[in-house]
PDB file of C-alpha atoms in Angstrom:
ATOM      1  CA  UNK A   1      92.258  93.778  87.655  1.00 72.00           C
ATOM      2  CA  UNK A   2      92.721  96.154  90.526  1.00 77.00           C
ATOM      3  CA  UNK A   3      94.760  95.468  93.616  1.00 85.00           C
ATOM      4  CA  UNK A   4      96.000  97.311  96.676  1.00 91.00           C
ATOM      5  CA  UNK A   5      99.145  96.738  98.662  1.00 93.00           C
ATOM      6  CA  UNK A   6      99.714  98.235 102.064  1.00 94.00           C
ATOM      7  CA  UNK A   7     103.311  98.017 103.184  1.00 91.00           C
ATOM      8  CA  UNK A   8     103.642  97.295 106.871  1.00 90.00           C
ATOM      9  CA  UNK A   9     100.881  95.581 108.764  1.00 92.00           C
ATOM     10  CA  UNK A  10     101.964  97.388 111.936  1.00 95.00           C
ATOM     11  CA  UNK A  11     103.363 100.878 112.313  1.00 97.00           C
ATOM     12  CA  UNK A  12     104.387 102.478 115.587  1.00 97.00           C
ATOM     13  CA  UNK A  13     105.067 106.170 116.039  1.00 97.00           C
ATOM     14  CA  UNK A  14     105.599 108.405 119.014  1.00 97.00           C
ATOM     15  CA  UNK A  15     102.953 110.923 119.914  1.00 97.00           C
ATOM     16  CA  UNK A  16     103.686 114.111 117.989  1.00 97.00           C
ATOM     17  CA  UNK A  17     105.705 112.331 115.306  1.00 98.00           C
ATOM     18  CA  UNK A  18     104.914 112.098 111.617  1.00 98.00           C
ATOM     19  CA  UNK A  19     102.543 109.364 110.535  1.00 98.00           C
ATOM     20  CA  UNK A  20     103.180 107.726 107.161  1.00 98.00           C
ATOM     21  CA  UNK A  21     101.103 104.787 106.010  1.00 98.00           C
ATOM     22  CA  UNK A  22     101.955 103.402 102.614  1.00 97.00           C
ATOM     23  CA  UNK A  23      99.571 102.291  99.903  1.00 96.00           C
ATOM     24  CA  UNK A  24     100.331 101.215  96.354  1.00 96.00           C
ATOM     25  CA  UNK A  25      97.693 100.239  93.864  1.00 93.00           C
ATOM     26  CA  UNK A  26      97.402  98.653  90.499  1.00 88.00           C
ATOM     27  CA  UNK A  27      94.658  99.547  88.089  1.00 81.00           C
ATOM     28  CA  UNK A  28      94.256  99.444  84.353  1.00 76.00           C
ATOM     29  CA  UNK A  29      91.945 102.451  84.388  1.00 76.00           C
ATOM     30  CA  UNK A  30      92.057 105.706  86.364  1.00 77.00           C
ATOM     31  CA  UNK A  31      91.332 104.698  89.927  1.00 84.00           C
ATOM     32  CA  UNK A  32      89.327 106.163  92.716  1.00 88.00           C
ATOM     33  CA  UNK A  33      91.329 105.824  95.925  1.00 92.00           C
ATOM     34  CA  UNK A  34      90.230 105.879  99.524  1.00 93.00           C
ATOM     35  CA  UNK A  35      91.555 105.650 103.049  1.00 96.00           C
ATOM     36  CA  UNK A  36      89.314 104.296 105.755  1.00 94.00           C
ATOM     37  CA  UNK A  37      89.909 104.025 109.499  1.00 95.00           C
ATOM     38  CA  UNK A  38      88.516 101.329 111.744  1.00 92.00           C
ATOM     39  CA  UNK A  39      88.394 101.491 115.525  1.00 89.00           C
ATOM     40  CA  UNK A  40      87.999  98.255 117.509  1.00 83.00           C
ATOM     41  CA  UNK A  41      84.681  96.507 116.988  1.00 77.00           C
ATOM     42  CA  UNK A  42      83.417  99.212 114.716  1.00 82.00           C
ATOM     43  CA  UNK A  43      82.764  99.662 111.027  1.00 83.00           C
ATOM     44  CA  UNK A  44      84.963 101.687 108.735  1.00 89.00           C
ATOM     45  CA  UNK A  45      84.941 105.449 108.556  1.00 91.00           C
ATOM     46  CA  UNK A  46      86.023 107.373 105.480  1.00 90.00           C
ATOM     47  CA  UNK A  47      89.133 109.471 106.088  1.00 95.00           C
ATOM     48  CA  UNK A  48      89.594 110.861 102.610  1.00 94.00           C
ATOM     49  CA  UNK A  49      89.195 110.067  98.953  1.00 91.00           C
ATOM     50  CA  UNK A  50      90.701 110.867  95.591  1.00 92.00           C
ATOM     51  CA  UNK A  51      88.539 110.765  92.512  1.00 86.00           C
ATOM     52  CA  UNK A  52      89.708 113.467  90.108  1.00 84.00           C
ATOM     53  CA  UNK A  53      91.333 116.883  90.288  1.00 87.00           C
ATOM     54  CA  UNK A  54      93.864 117.936  92.890  1.00 89.00           C
ATOM     55  CA  UNK A  55      96.221 115.104  93.720  1.00 91.00           C
ATOM     56  CA  UNK A  56      96.761 116.175  97.327  1.00 96.00           C
ATOM     57  CA  UNK A  57      93.611 115.494  99.256  1.00 96.00           C
ATOM     58  CA  UNK A  58      92.869 116.465 102.807  1.00 96.00           C
ATOM     59  CA  UNK A  59      90.681 114.432 105.064  1.00 94.00           C
ATOM     60  CA  UNK A  60      89.361 114.419 108.565  1.00 93.00           C
ATOM     61  CA  UNK A  61      91.441 114.473 111.739  1.00 93.00           C
ATOM     62  CA  UNK A  62      94.377 116.194 110.037  1.00 96.00           C
ATOM     63  CA  UNK A  63      95.159 113.376 107.612  1.00 97.00           C
ATOM     64  CA  UNK A  64      96.060 113.902 103.998  1.00 97.00           C
ATOM     65  CA  UNK A  65      97.168 111.758 101.085  1.00 97.00           C
ATOM     66  CA  UNK A  66      98.765 112.396  97.740  1.00 96.00           C
ATOM     67  CA  UNK A  67      97.914 110.556  94.549  1.00 94.00           C
ATOM     68  CA  UNK A  68     101.090 109.917  92.572  1.00 94.00           C
ATOM     69  CA  UNK A  69     100.248 108.297  89.291  1.00 91.00           C
ATOM     70  CA  UNK A  70     103.870 107.751  88.287  1.00 92.00           C
ATOM     71  CA  UNK A  71     104.491 105.829  91.494  1.00 93.00           C
ATOM     72  CA  UNK A  72     101.017 104.259  91.654  1.00 93.00           C
ATOM     73  CA  UNK A  73     100.906 105.339  95.272  1.00 95.00           C
ATOM     74  CA  UNK A  74      98.444 106.958  97.636  1.00 96.00           C
ATOM     75  CA  UNK A  75     100.294 107.252 100.933  1.00 98.00           C
ATOM     76  CA  UNK A  76      98.527 108.598 104.002  1.00 98.00           C
ATOM     77  CA  UNK A  77     100.247 111.150 106.211  1.00 98.00           C
ATOM     78  CA  UNK A  78      99.637 113.222 109.291  1.00 98.00           C
ATOM     79  CA  UNK A  79     102.226 115.700 110.571  1.00 97.00           C
ATOM     80  CA  UNK A  80     101.740 114.992 114.254  1.00 97.00           C
ATOM     81  CA  UNK A  81     100.324 111.774 115.676  1.00 97.00           C
ATOM     82  CA  UNK A  82      97.818 111.834 118.482  1.00 96.00           C
ATOM     83  CA  UNK A  83      96.966 108.995 120.825  1.00 95.00           C
ATOM     84  CA  UNK A  84      93.456 108.914 119.392  1.00 94.00           C
ATOM     85  CA  UNK A  85      94.881 108.046 115.956  1.00 96.00           C
ATOM     86  CA  UNK A  86      95.624 104.501 117.112  1.00 96.00           C
ATOM     87  CA  UNK A  87      93.451 102.320 114.883  1.00 95.00           C
ATOM     88  CA  UNK A  88      93.452 100.113 111.800  1.00 94.00           C
ATOM     89  CA  UNK A  89      93.762 101.914 108.483  1.00 96.00           C
ATOM     90  CA  UNK A  90      92.648 100.511 105.149  1.00 95.00           C
ATOM     91  CA  UNK A  91      93.489 101.733 101.691  1.00 95.00           C
ATOM     92  CA  UNK A  92      90.969 100.923  98.970  1.00 92.00           C
ATOM     93  CA  UNK A  93      90.706 101.266  95.222  1.00 89.00           C
ATOM     94  CA  UNK A  94      87.614 101.381  93.120  1.00 81.00           C
ATOM     95  CA  UNK A  95      86.938 102.046  89.485  1.00 66.00           C
ATOM     96  CA  UNK A  96      83.815 102.813  87.589  1.00 58.00           C
ATOM     97  CA  UNK A  97      84.520 100.079  85.103  1.00 58.00           C
ATOM     98  CA  UNK A  98      81.470  97.923  85.543  1.00 57.00           C
ATOM     99  CA  UNK A  99      80.976  96.424  88.931  1.00 59.00           C
ATOM    100  CA  UNK A 100      81.650  99.233  91.420  1.00 64.00           C
ATOM    101  CA  UNK A 101      83.634  96.810  93.497  1.00 75.00           C
ATOM    102  CA  UNK A 102      85.998  98.147  96.082  1.00 84.00           C
ATOM    103  CA  UNK A 103      89.266  96.370  96.686  1.00 85.00           C
ATOM    104  CA  UNK A 104      90.759  96.797 100.144  1.00 89.00           C
ATOM    105  CA  UNK A 105      94.319  96.452 101.268  1.00 91.00           C
ATOM    106  CA  UNK A 106      95.177  94.196 104.166  1.00 90.00           C
ATOM    107  CA  UNK A 107      95.243  97.057 106.610  1.00 93.00           C
ATOM    108  CA  UNK A 108      97.880  98.769 108.744  1.00 95.00           C
ATOM    109  CA  UNK A 109      97.539  98.911 112.490  1.00 95.00           C
ATOM    110  CA  UNK A 110      98.834 102.211 113.809  1.00 97.00           C
ATOM    111  CA  UNK A 111     100.132 102.306 117.350  1.00 96.00           C
ATOM    112  CA  UNK A 112     100.899 105.639 118.964  1.00 97.00           C
ATOM    113  CA  UNK A 113     103.404 105.609 121.788  1.00 96.00           C
ATOM    114  CA  UNK A 114     103.227 108.096 124.619  1.00 93.00           C
TER     115      UNK A 114
ATOM    116  CA  UNK B   1      76.218 112.970 106.183  1.00 69.00           C
ATOM    117  CA  UNK B   2      75.227 109.524 105.035  1.00 78.00           C
ATOM    118  CA  UNK B   3      74.525 107.060 107.826  1.00 87.00           C
ATOM    119  CA  UNK B   4      74.219 103.302 107.664  1.00 92.00           C
ATOM    120  CA  UNK B   5      72.724 101.494 110.598  1.00 93.00           C
ATOM    121  CA  UNK B   6      73.482  97.834 111.190  1.00 95.00           C
ATOM    122  CA  UNK B   7      71.646  95.632 113.652  1.00 96.00           C
ATOM    123  CA  UNK B   8      72.315  93.711 115.794  1.00 96.00           C
ATOM    124  CA  UNK B   9      75.810  94.757 116.787  1.00 94.00           C
ATOM    125  CA  UNK B  10      76.401  91.483 118.580  1.00 95.00           C
ATOM    126  CA  UNK B  11      74.611  88.175 118.371  1.00 96.00           C
ATOM    127  CA  UNK B  12      75.297  84.809 119.917  1.00 97.00           C
ATOM    128  CA  UNK B  13      73.447  81.787 118.635  1.00 96.00           C
ATOM    129  CA  UNK B  14      73.485  78.039 118.851  1.00 96.00           C
ATOM    130  CA  UNK B  15      74.872  75.907 116.073  1.00 97.00           C
ATOM    131  CA  UNK B  16      72.203  75.046 113.518  1.00 96.00           C
ATOM    132  CA  UNK B  17      70.090  78.147 113.984  1.00 97.00           C
ATOM    133  CA  UNK B  18      69.699  81.039 111.552  1.00 97.00           C
ATOM    134  CA  UNK B  19      70.601  84.636 112.213  1.00 97.00           C
ATOM    135  CA  UNK B  20      69.437  87.735 110.367  1.00 97.00           C
ATOM    136  CA  UNK B  21      71.473  90.927 110.208  1.00 97.00           C
ATOM    137  CA  UNK B  22      69.889  94.144 108.971  1.00 96.00           C
ATOM    138  CA  UNK B  23      71.569  97.003 107.180  1.00 95.00           C
ATOM    139  CA  UNK B  24      69.681 100.269 106.732  1.00 94.00           C
ATOM    140  CA  UNK B  25      70.611 103.497 105.024  1.00 91.00           C
ATOM    141  CA  UNK B  26      69.049 106.133 107.246  1.00 90.00           C
ATOM    142  CA  UNK B  27      69.196 109.311 105.229  1.00 84.00           C
ATOM    143  CA  UNK B  28      69.807 108.259 101.669  1.00 83.00           C
ATOM    144  CA  UNK B  29      68.635 105.728  99.175  1.00 85.00           C
ATOM    145  CA  UNK B  30      71.210 103.036  98.648  1.00 83.00           C
ATOM    146  CA  UNK B  31      70.965 101.512  95.228  1.00 80.00           C
ATOM    147  CA  UNK B  32      73.802  99.166  96.034  1.00 85.00           C
ATOM    148  CA  UNK B  33      74.829  97.549  99.281  1.00 91.00           C
ATOM    149  CA  UNK B  34      77.846  95.379  99.946  1.00 92.00           C
ATOM    150  CA  UNK B  35      78.317  92.717 102.570  1.00 95.00           C
ATOM    151  CA  UNK B  36      81.797  92.063 103.912  1.00 94.00           C
ATOM    152  CA  UNK B  37      83.220  89.547 106.303  1.00 94.00           C
ATOM    153  CA  UNK B  38      86.227  90.395 108.403  1.00 90.00           C
ATOM    154  CA  UNK B  39      88.333  87.764 110.093  1.00 83.00           C
ATOM    155  CA  UNK B  40      90.508  88.690 113.097  1.00 77.00           C
ATOM    156  CA  UNK B  41      93.438  90.858 112.049  1.00 70.00           C
ATOM    157  CA  UNK B  42      92.483  90.447 108.402  1.00 74.00           C
ATOM    158  CA  UNK B  43      91.177  92.702 105.704  1.00 80.00           C
ATOM    159  CA  UNK B  44      87.628  92.838 104.541  1.00 86.00           C
ATOM    160  CA  UNK B  45      86.437  90.050 102.312  1.00 89.00           C
ATOM    161  CA  UNK B  46      83.642  91.030  99.969  1.00 89.00           C
ATOM    162  CA  UNK B  47      80.894  88.445 100.202  1.00 94.00           C
ATOM    163  CA  UNK B  48      78.275  89.829  97.868  1.00 93.00           C
ATOM    164  CA  UNK B  49      76.933  92.864  96.104  1.00 90.00           C
ATOM    165  CA  UNK B  50      73.271  93.564  96.641  1.00 88.00           C
ATOM    166  CA  UNK B  51      71.249  95.686  94.247  1.00 83.00           C
ATOM    167  CA  UNK B  52      67.756  96.788  95.139  1.00 81.00           C
ATOM    168  CA  UNK B  53      65.113  94.667  93.529  1.00 81.00           C
ATOM    169  CA  UNK B  54      67.437  92.074  92.052  1.00 83.00           C
ATOM    170  CA  UNK B  55      69.373  89.058  93.149  1.00 87.00           C
ATOM    171  CA  UNK B  56      72.624  89.528  94.936  1.00 91.00           C
ATOM    172  CA  UNK B  57      75.887  88.858  93.161  1.00 91.00           C
ATOM    173  CA  UNK B  58      78.040  86.584  95.256  1.00 94.00           C
ATOM    174  CA  UNK B  59      81.805  86.429  95.202  1.00 92.00           C
ATOM    175  CA  UNK B  60      83.524  83.231  94.297  1.00 92.00           C
ATOM    176  CA  UNK B  61      83.627  80.821  97.186  1.00 93.00           C
ATOM    177  CA  UNK B  62      80.710  82.342  99.083  1.00 95.00           C
ATOM    178  CA  UNK B  63      77.842  79.923  99.589  1.00 94.00           C
ATOM    179  CA  UNK B  64      74.631  81.489  98.325  1.00 94.00           C
ATOM    180  CA  UNK B  65      72.435  79.090 100.255  1.00 95.00           C
ATOM    181  CA  UNK B  66      74.211  79.744 103.521  1.00 96.00           C
ATOM    182  CA  UNK B  67      74.394  83.514 103.256  1.00 97.00           C
ATOM    183  CA  UNK B  68      71.027  84.728 102.017  1.00 96.00           C
ATOM    184  CA  UNK B  69      70.908  88.358 100.999  1.00 94.00           C
ATOM    185  CA  UNK B  70      67.752  90.312 100.389  1.00 90.00           C
ATOM    186  CA  UNK B  71      67.601  93.938  99.235  1.00 88.00           C
ATOM    187  CA  UNK B  72      63.891  94.547  99.112  1.00 82.00           C
ATOM    188  CA  UNK B  73      63.966  98.325  99.324  1.00 88.00           C
ATOM    189  CA  UNK B  74      66.314 101.214  98.678  1.00 87.00           C
ATOM    190  CA  UNK B  75      67.019 101.534 102.390  1.00 91.00           C
ATOM    191  CA  UNK B  76      67.217  97.962 103.654  1.00 93.00           C
ATOM    192  CA  UNK B  77      69.331  94.930 102.951  1.00 93.00           C
ATOM    193  CA  UNK B  78      69.437  91.821 105.091  1.00 95.00           C
ATOM    194  CA  UNK B  79      71.969  89.044 105.466  1.00 97.00           C
ATOM    195  CA  UNK B  80      70.719  85.761 106.866  1.00 97.00           C
ATOM    196  CA  UNK B  81      73.260  83.204 107.973  1.00 97.00           C
ATOM    197  CA  UNK B  82      71.398  79.935 107.694  1.00 97.00           C
ATOM    198  CA  UNK B  83      72.170  76.866 109.775  1.00 96.00           C
ATOM    199  CA  UNK B  84      75.054  78.676 111.382  1.00 96.00           C
ATOM    200  CA  UNK B  85      78.117  76.787 112.552  1.00 96.00           C
ATOM    201  CA  UNK B  86      81.083  77.879 114.669  1.00 96.00           C
ATOM    202  CA  UNK B  87      83.177  78.531 111.569  1.00 95.00           C
ATOM    203  CA  UNK B  88      80.646  81.188 110.560  1.00 96.00           C
ATOM    204  CA  UNK B  89      81.601  83.208 113.621  1.00 96.00           C
ATOM    205  CA  UNK B  90      82.974  86.475 112.348  1.00 95.00           C
ATOM    206  CA  UNK B  91      82.515  90.211 112.074  1.00 93.00           C
ATOM    207  CA  UNK B  92      80.082  91.068 109.286  1.00 95.00           C
ATOM    208  CA  UNK B  93      79.999  94.589 107.940  1.00 94.00           C
ATOM    209  CA  UNK B  94      77.616  96.109 105.451  1.00 94.00           C
ATOM    210  CA  UNK B  95      78.163  99.183 103.367  1.00 92.00           C
ATOM    211  CA  UNK B  96      76.082 101.204 101.004  1.00 89.00           C
ATOM    212  CA  UNK B  97      76.587 103.567  98.138  1.00 81.00           C
ATOM    213  CA  UNK B  98      74.644 105.478  95.582  1.00 73.00           C
ATOM    214  CA  UNK B  99      75.340 105.028  91.917  1.00 65.00           C
ATOM    215  CA  UNK B 100      75.620 108.479  90.423  1.00 66.00           C
ATOM    216  CA  UNK B 101      75.169 111.876  91.995  1.00 66.00           C
ATOM    217  CA  UNK B 102      77.218 113.659  94.690  1.00 66.00           C
ATOM    218  CA  UNK B 103      77.444 110.638  96.971  1.00 64.00           C
ATOM    219  CA  UNK B 104      78.552 108.258  94.304  1.00 66.00           C
ATOM    220  CA  UNK B 105      81.662 106.132  94.695  1.00 68.00           C
ATOM    221  CA  UNK B 106      81.873 106.561  98.435  1.00 77.00           C
ATOM    222  CA  UNK B 107      81.153 103.610 100.660  1.00 83.00           C
ATOM    223  CA  UNK B 108      79.396 104.303 103.922  1.00 87.00           C
ATOM    224  CA  UNK B 109      79.824 101.489 106.407  1.00 90.00           C
ATOM    225  CA  UNK B 110      77.642 100.146 109.132  1.00 92.00           C
ATOM    226  CA  UNK B 111      79.158  99.566 112.557  1.00 91.00           C
ATOM    227  CA  UNK B 112      79.382  95.837 111.989  1.00 92.00           C
ATOM    228  CA  UNK B 113      77.796  92.794 113.562  1.00 94.00           C
ATOM    229  CA  UNK B 114      79.816  90.306 115.548  1.00 94.00           C
ATOM    230  CA  UNK B 115      78.371  86.830 115.218  1.00 96.00           C
ATOM    231  CA  UNK B 116      79.386  84.114 117.637  1.00 96.00           C
ATOM    232  CA  UNK B 117      78.088  80.627 116.984  1.00 97.00           C
ATOM    233  CA  UNK B 118      78.354  78.252 119.903  1.00 96.00           C
TER     234      UNK B 118
END
């Protein structure tokens, strides 16, 4: 069975500082990994995804994430936080083994301090 | 890019009434749609998987008779909350994906529907 763990339900960073949101997964088959962002009262928007190939993936708004199989991690980073990055971020795992279900982490709320 | 439209964005209803929420894929054919429920400050809970032309597959603990899902076409799925009660108040989000092809494995989400049952 697949699962996703996001460490830290709340993360605060200063504007201009590095953003690091942690995600660890468990999967018995090669996973597809995703990061989604959710702004208040809105649906989720895809930030980036890893399926196969290059393990460092770049997404929208300057975010990137690196798939590390040995660490079963897919942490999200951004070199310099902007006020507009304040939102809820969800890591998700999905495999092609049968059901196409996506498993979401519990989310990390990012707060950006001026 | 792929767009999923969800309507209504907000709905308030009286206890005992039924509410229908629509989820449409605007520029692609969605072979599979998913309905999620999100509680305040919580992650998304998958309610059911809806495949066009067949019955929805409900997750354990989700009442099929309360949450009716219909996926009559490749671009439309509906969720009907029947005989709604205050505990059904929540944020419901649909998402869609294509099985196979360039858009496969990526979920596109609707903007969500906030249901308040008085």
